[in-house]
XYZ file of C-alpha atoms in Angstrom:
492
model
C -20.969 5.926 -8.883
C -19.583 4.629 -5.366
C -15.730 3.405 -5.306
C -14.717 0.498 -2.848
C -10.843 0.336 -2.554
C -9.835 -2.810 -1.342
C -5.700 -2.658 -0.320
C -3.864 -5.175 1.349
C -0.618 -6.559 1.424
C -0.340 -9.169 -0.448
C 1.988 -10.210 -3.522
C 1.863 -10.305 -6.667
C 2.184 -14.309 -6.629
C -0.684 -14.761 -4.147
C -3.585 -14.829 -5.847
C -4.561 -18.298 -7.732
C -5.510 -15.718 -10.978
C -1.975 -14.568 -10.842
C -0.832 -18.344 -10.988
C -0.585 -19.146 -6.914
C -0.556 -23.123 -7.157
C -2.816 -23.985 -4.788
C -5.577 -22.029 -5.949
C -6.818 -20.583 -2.315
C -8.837 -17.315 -3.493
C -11.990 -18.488 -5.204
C -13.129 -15.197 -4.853
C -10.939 -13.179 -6.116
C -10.222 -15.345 -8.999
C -13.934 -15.299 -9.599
C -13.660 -11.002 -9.255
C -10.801 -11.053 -12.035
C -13.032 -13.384 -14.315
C -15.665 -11.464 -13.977
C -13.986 -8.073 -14.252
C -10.299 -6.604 -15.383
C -6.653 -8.162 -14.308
C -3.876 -5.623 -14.225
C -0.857 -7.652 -14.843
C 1.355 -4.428 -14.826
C 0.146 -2.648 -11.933
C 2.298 -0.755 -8.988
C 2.573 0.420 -5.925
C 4.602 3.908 -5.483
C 6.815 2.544 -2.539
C 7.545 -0.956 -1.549
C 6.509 -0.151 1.950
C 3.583 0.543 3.605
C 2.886 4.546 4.838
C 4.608 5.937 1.837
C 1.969 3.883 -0.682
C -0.923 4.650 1.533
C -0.612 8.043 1.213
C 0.581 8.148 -2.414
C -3.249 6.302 -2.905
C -4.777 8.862 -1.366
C -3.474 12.326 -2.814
C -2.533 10.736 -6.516
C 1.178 12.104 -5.606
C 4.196 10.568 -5.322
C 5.548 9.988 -1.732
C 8.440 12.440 -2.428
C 6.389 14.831 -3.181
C 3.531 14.100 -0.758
C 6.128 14.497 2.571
C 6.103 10.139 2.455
C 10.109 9.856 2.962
C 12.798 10.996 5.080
C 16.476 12.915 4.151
C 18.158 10.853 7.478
C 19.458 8.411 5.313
C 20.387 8.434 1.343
C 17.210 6.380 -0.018
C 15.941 4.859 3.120
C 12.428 2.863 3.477
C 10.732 4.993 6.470
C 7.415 4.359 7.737
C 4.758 5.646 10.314
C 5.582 3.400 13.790
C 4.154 5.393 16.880
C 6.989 7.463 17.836
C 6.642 9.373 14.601
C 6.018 12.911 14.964
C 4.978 13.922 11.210
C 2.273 12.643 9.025
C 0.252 13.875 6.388
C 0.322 17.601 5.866
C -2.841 19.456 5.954
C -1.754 21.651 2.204
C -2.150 17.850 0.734
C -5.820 17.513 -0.572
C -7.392 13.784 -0.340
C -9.411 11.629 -2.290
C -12.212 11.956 0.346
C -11.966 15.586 1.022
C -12.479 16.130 -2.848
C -15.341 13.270 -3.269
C -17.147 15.154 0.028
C -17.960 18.196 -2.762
C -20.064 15.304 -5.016
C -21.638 14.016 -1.921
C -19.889 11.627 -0.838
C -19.681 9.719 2.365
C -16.389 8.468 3.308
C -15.225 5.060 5.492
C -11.630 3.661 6.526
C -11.521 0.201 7.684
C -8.492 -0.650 8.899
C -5.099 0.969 8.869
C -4.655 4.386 7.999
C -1.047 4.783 8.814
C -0.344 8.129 7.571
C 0.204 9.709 11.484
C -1.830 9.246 15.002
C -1.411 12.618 16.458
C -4.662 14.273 16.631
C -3.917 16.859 13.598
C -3.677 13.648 11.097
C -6.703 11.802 12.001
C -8.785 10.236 9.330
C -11.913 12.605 10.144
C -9.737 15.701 10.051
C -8.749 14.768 5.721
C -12.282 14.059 4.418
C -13.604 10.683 5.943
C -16.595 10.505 7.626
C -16.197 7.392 9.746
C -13.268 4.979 10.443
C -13.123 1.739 12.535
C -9.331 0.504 12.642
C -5.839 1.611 13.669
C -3.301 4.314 13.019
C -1.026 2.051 12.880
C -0.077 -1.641 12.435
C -0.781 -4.122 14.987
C 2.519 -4.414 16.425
C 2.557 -5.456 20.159
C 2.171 -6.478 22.493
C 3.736 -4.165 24.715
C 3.825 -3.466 28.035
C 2.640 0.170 28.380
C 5.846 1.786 30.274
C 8.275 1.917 27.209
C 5.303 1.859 24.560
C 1.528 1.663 24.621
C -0.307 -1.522 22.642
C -1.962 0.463 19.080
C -4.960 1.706 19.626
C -8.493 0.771 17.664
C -10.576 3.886 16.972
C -14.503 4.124 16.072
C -14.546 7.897 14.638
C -12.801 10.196 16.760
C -12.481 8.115 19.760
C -10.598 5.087 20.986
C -12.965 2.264 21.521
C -9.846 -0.113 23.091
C -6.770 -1.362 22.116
C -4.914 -4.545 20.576
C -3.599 -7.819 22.689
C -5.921 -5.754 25.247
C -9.245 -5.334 24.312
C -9.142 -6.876 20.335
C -6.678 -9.863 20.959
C -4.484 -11.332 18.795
C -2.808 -14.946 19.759
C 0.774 -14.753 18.908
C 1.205 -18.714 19.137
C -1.849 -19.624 17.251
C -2.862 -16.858 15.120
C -6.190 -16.598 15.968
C -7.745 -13.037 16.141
C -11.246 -12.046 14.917
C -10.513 -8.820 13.540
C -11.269 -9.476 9.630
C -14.661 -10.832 11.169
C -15.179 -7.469 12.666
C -13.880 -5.073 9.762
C -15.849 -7.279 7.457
C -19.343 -6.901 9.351
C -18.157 -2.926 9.322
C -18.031 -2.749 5.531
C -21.413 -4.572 4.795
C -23.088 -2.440 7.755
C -21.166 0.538 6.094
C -22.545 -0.398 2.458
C -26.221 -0.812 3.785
C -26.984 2.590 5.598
C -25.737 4.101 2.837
C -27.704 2.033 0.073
C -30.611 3.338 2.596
C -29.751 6.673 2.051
C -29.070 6.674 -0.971
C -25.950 7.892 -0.672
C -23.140 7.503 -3.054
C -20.125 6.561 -1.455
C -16.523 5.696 -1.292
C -15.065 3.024 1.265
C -11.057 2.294 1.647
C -10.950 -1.328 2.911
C -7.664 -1.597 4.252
C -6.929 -4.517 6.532
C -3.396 -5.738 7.710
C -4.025 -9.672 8.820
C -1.300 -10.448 6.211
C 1.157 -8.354 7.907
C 3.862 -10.148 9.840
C 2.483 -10.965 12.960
C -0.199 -12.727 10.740
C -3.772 -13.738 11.893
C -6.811 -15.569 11.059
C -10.062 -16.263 12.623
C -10.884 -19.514 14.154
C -12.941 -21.002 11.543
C -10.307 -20.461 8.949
C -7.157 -21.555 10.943
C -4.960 -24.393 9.444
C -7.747 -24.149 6.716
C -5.137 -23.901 4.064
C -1.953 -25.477 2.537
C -0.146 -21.927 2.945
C 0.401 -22.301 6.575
C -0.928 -18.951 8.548
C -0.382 -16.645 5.734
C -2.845 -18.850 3.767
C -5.055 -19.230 5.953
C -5.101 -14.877 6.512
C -5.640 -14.880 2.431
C -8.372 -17.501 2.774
C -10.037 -15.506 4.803
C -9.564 -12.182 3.374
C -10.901 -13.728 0.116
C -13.598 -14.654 1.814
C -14.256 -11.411 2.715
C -14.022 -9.849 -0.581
C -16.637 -12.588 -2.102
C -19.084 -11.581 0.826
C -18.447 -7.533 0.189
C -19.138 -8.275 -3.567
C -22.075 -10.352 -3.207
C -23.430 -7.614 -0.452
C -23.453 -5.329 -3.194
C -25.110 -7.727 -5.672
C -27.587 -8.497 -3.619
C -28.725 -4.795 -2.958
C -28.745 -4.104 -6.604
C -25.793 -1.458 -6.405
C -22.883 -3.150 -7.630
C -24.053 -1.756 -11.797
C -23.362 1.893 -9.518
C -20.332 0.630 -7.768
C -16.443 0.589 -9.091
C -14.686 -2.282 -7.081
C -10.954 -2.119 -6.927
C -8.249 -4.853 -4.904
C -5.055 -3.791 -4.902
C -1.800 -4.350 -2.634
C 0.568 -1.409 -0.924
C 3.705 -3.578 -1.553
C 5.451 -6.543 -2.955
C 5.408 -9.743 -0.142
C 7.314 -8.986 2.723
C 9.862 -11.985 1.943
C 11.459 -11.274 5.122
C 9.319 -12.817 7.131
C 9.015 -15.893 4.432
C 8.068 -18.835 4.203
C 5.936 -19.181 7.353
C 4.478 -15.314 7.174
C 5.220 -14.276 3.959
C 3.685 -14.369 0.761
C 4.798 -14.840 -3.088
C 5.775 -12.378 -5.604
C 5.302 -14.892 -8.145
C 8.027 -14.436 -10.755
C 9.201 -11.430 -9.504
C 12.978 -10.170 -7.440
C 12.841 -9.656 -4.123
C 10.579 -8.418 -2.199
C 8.844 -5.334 0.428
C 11.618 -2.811 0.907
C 13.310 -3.136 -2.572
C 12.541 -1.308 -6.198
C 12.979 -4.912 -7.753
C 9.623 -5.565 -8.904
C 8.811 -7.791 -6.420
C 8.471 -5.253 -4.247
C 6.528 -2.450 -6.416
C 4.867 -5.145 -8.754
C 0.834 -5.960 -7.423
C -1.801 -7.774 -8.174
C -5.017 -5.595 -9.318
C -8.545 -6.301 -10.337
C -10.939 -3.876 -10.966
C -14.770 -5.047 -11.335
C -18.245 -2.974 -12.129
C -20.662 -5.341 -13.151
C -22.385 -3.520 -16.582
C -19.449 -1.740 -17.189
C -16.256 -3.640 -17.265
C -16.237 -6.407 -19.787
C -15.596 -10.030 -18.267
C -12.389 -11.387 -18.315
C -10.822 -8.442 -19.173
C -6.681 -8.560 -18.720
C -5.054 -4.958 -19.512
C -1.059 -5.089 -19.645
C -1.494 -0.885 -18.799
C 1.114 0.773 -16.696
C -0.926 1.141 -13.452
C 0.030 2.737 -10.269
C -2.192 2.245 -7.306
C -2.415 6.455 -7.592
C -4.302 6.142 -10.496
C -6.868 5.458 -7.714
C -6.849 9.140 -6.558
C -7.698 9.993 -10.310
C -9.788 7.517 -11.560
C -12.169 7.445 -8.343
C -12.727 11.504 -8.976
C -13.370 11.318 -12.688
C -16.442 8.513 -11.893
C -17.707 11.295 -9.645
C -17.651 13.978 -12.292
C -14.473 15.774 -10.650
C -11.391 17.243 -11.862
C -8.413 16.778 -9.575
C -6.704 19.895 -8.458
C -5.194 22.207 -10.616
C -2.838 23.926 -8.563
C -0.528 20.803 -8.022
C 1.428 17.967 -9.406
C -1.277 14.774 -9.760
C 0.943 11.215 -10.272
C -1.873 9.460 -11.049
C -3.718 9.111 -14.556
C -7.320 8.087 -15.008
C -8.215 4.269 -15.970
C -10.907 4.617 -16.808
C -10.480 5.208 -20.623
C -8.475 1.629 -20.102
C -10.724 -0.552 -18.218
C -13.867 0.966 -20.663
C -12.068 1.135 -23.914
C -9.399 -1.222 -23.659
C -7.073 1.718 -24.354
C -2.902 1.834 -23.665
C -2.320 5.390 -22.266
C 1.786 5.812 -22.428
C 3.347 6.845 -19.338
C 6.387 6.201 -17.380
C 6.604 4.297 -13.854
C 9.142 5.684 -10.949
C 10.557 3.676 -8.378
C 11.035 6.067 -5.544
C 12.979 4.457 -2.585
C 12.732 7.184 0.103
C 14.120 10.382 -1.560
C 15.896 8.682 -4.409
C 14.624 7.638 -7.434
C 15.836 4.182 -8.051
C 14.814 2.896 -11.296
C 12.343 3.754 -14.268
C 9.645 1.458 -16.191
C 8.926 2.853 -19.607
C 7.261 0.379 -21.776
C 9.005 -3.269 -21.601
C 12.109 -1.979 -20.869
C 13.247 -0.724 -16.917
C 16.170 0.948 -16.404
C 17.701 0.888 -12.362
C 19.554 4.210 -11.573
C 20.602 2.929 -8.153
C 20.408 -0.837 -6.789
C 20.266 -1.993 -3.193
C 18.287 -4.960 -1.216
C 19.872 -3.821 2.094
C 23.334 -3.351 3.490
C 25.708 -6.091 4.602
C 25.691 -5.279 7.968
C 22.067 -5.993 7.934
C 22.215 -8.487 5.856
C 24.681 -10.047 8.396
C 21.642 -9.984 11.253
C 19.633 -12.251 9.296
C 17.143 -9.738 7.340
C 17.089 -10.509 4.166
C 14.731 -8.884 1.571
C 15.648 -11.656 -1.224
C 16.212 -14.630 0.377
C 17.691 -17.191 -2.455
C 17.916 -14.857 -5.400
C 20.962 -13.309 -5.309
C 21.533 -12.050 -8.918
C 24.977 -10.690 -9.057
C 25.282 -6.880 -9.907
C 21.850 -6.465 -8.907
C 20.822 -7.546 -5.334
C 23.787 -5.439 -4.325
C 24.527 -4.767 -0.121
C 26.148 -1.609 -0.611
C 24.109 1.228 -2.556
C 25.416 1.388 -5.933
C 25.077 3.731 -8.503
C 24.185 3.028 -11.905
C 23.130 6.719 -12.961
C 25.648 6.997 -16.190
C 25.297 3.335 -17.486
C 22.232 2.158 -16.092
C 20.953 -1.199 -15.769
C 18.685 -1.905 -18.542
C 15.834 -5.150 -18.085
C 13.262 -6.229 -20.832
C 10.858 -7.288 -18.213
C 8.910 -9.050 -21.161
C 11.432 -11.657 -21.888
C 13.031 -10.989 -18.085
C 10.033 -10.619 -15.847
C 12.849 -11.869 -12.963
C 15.654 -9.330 -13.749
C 18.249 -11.578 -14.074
C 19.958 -10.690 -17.441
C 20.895 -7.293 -17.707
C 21.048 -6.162 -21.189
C 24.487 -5.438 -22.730
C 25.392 -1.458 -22.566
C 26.860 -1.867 -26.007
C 23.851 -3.172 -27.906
C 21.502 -0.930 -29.796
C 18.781 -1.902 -28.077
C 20.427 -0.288 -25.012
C 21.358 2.468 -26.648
C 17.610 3.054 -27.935
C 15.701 1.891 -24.693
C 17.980 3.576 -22.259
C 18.031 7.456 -24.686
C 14.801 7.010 -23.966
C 13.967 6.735 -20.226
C 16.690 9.184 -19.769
C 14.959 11.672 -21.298
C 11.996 11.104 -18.816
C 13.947 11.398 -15.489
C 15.500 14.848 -16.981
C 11.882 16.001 -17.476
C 10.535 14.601 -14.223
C 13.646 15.752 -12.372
C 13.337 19.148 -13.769
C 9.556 19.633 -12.255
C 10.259 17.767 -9.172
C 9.350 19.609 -6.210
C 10.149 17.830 -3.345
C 7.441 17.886 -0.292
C 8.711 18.754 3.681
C 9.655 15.381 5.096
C 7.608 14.170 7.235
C 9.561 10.762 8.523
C 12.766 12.382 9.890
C 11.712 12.951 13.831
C 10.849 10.125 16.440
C 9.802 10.807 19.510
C 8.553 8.620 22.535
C 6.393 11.299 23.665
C 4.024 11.563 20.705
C 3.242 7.371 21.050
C -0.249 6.397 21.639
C -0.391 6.599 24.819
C -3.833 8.703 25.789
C -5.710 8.524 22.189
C -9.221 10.564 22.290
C -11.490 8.379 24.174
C -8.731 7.034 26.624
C -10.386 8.865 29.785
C -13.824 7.427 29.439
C -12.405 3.679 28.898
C -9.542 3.739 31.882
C -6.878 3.546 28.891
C -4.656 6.684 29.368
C -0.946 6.270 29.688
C 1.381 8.683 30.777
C 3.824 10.220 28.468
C 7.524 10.354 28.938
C 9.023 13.876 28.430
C 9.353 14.974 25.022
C 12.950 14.191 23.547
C 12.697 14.555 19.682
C 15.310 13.039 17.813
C 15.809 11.707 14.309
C 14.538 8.643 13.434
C 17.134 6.146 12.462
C 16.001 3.972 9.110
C 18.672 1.473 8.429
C 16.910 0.185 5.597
């Protein structure tokens, strides 16, 4: 059976099956009738880098190398003056799926490190068309180079240069292009009859946002609409690809998101986390909760909705076990296989962490989530205008200075509190019960926890982009300034 992992970053509230008003995603709405909803699904980080590579090993970002130890529970990502990025002792999904047969794609952003020793080809996939990082620009090559695009191992040109993106209007044609990739992708290997698993992981709803011609000021969203509009339409054409070449009985479909709606750059490009606190960069569950569907035609009953504690590492496990693999033995594996769930319709019990950099910030077991540490961002940022919740400031909660909660933590029923605005009394029995209980599994998960070697504590402006493989051949090398490693500062 072939896997296609669809992630992007979109909320929970952005999808018209997850109750988005203006009912913009006929195609995904028509995947999630057709298929499973996950109303109870997560990401492990509510940023970008740290979930990516949490997919793709099964393992928590603490454990993974995903964080930093600059900064007492800091978000930290992959931006081009990174020096680390995934470590070579982590084994990924498509290095394991390469020993069923497997032929591996990335389209789109791979963000776990752009120095040569992390590329995509180097951890198990066999071709890639998209960026190392996200398409932040543009710049003007002397204090950083614009992100480079690779085909394979190469550079084939780079954004605002050679793939533009209009700033003022929001036009750029890059889900046209990563689109065409994945059906050519899905047809050679049809041919071949290979099975196969491709990561579709675009970024046009990451602040700046674009859109193709054809579907700007398509939609009542504003930009960020008209980005999901199209990336729906995307997904409907991927589907119906695989329809059409009779493979999608022999094909597990998967959309997921890496993180809750970045709310910070709300309303014009952010999205909705429906219910939900907050927003990317916070463990409120608007910035961990995401919309998932899964879909296999023949398999998964129609209209399925599972209220299953999902975590978008369940991916690493579930995509081995359709191949017939075990994962590794020799490690700790986050993730648990759905496929007993989606199949069966069964509940498998299991906790859900909410990891903030190297702190572990709150725990889901059940209804009931308890928050061991609270923080949107501090005041001083706050101050500057970045605000991770605008207009829901919940007192106690959506706190500016880290607080800790670790002896009386606070204790949400997110069944009759989806929002986590009513704290539950400490003296009530309920508390008592609910909170016994999720303290008991931190002490067992703290007590195995083996923390990986950080990979997000050193910047340096040497290591940017600035002659990718390839650069020679198209006139696109920069030089580098003289290495001056320092640590990276994370203020979030």
């Amino acid at each position: 059976t072939s896997s296609v992992v669809f992630l992007l970053q979109m909320g929970w509230g952005d999808l018209g099956a997850f109750g988005e008003p203006s009912k913009e995603t006929p195609n995904l709405d028509q995947m999630a009738a057709e298929g499973m909803l996950f109303l109870d699904f997560y990401t492990a980080s509510p940023l970008c880098s740290p979930s990516r590579a949490a997919l793709l090993t099964g393992r928590l970002p603490v454990r993974n190398g995903f964080y930093t130890t600059n900064g007492h529970a800091r978000n930290a990502y992959t931006p081009q003056d990174i020096v680390g990025g995934i470590p070579d002792s982590e084994l990924l999904l498509p290095e394991l799926l390469k020993k069923a047969g497997y032929t591996n794609k990335i389209i789109g952003k791979w963000h776990l490190g752009h120095r040569p020793q992390f590329h995509p080809l180097k951890h198990g996939f066999d071709e890639w068309f998209g960026s190392p990082n996200c398409h932040f620009g543009p710049y003007d090559s002397t204090e950083r180079p614009n992100i480079p695009l690779y085909r394979d191992w190469e550079m084939v040109g780079r954004y605002y240069e050679d793939f533009k993106i209009d700033l003022k209007t929001g036009e750029a044609n890059l889900t046209q292009l990563y689109l065409q990739e994945a059906l050519d992708f899905i047809s050679k290997q049809q041919a071949s009859q290979q099975p196969f698993f491709l990561y579709w992981a675009i970024d046009a709803t990451h602040a700046p946002v674009y859109a193709s011609k054809q579907f700007l000021g398509t939609s009542q969203r504003g930009l960020y609409g008209d980005a999901v509009r199209e990336i729906d339409d995307s997904v409907g054409k991927i589907l119906k690809h695989l329809q059409q070449l009779g493979i999608s009985e022999n094909t597990f479909v998967f959309f997921t998101s890496d993180n809750g709606a970045a709310l910070i750059s709300a309303p014009k490009q952010g999205g909705s986390n429906g219910p939900f606190l907050c927003g990317k960069q916070t463990t409120f569950e608007g910035g961990m909760r995401e919309p998932a569907i899964a879909w296999w035609p023949g398999h998964i009953p129609a209209g399925g909705v599972s209220h299953q504690l999902g975590s978008v590492m369940d991916l690493f496990s579930t995509s081995l076990s359709l191949a017939g693999l075990q994962p590794p033995s020799d490690r700790q594996i986050d993730g648990i296989d759905l496929l007993p769930v989606i199949l069966q319709g069964k509940l498998i019990d299991r906790p859900i962490f909410y990891y903030r950099g190297n702190e572990l910030m709150a725990v889901r077991a059940g209804l009931y989530k308890a928050h061991y540490w609270t923080w949107s961002n501090s005041w001083e940022e706050h101050g500057k205008g970045i605000d991770f919740c605008p207009g829901q400031s919940v007192a106690g909660v959506t706190t500016h200075t880290q607080e800790e909660h670790t002896y009386l933590p606070l204790l949400f029923h997110l069944g009759r509190d989806p929002g986590e605005k009513y704290p539950l009394r400490f003296a009530s029995e309920e508390y008592q019960q609910a909170v016994g209980h999720i303290s008991g599994l931190v002490q067992q998960h703290k007590a195995t926890l083996v923390p990986g070697q950080p990979q997000l504590n050193v910047c340096d402006q040497a290591v940017m982009n600035w002659a990718p493989p390839g650069c020679e051949k198209l006139g696109k090398c920069l030089k580098a300034p003289e290495s001056d490693p320092k640590k990276c500062s994370w203020p979030h």
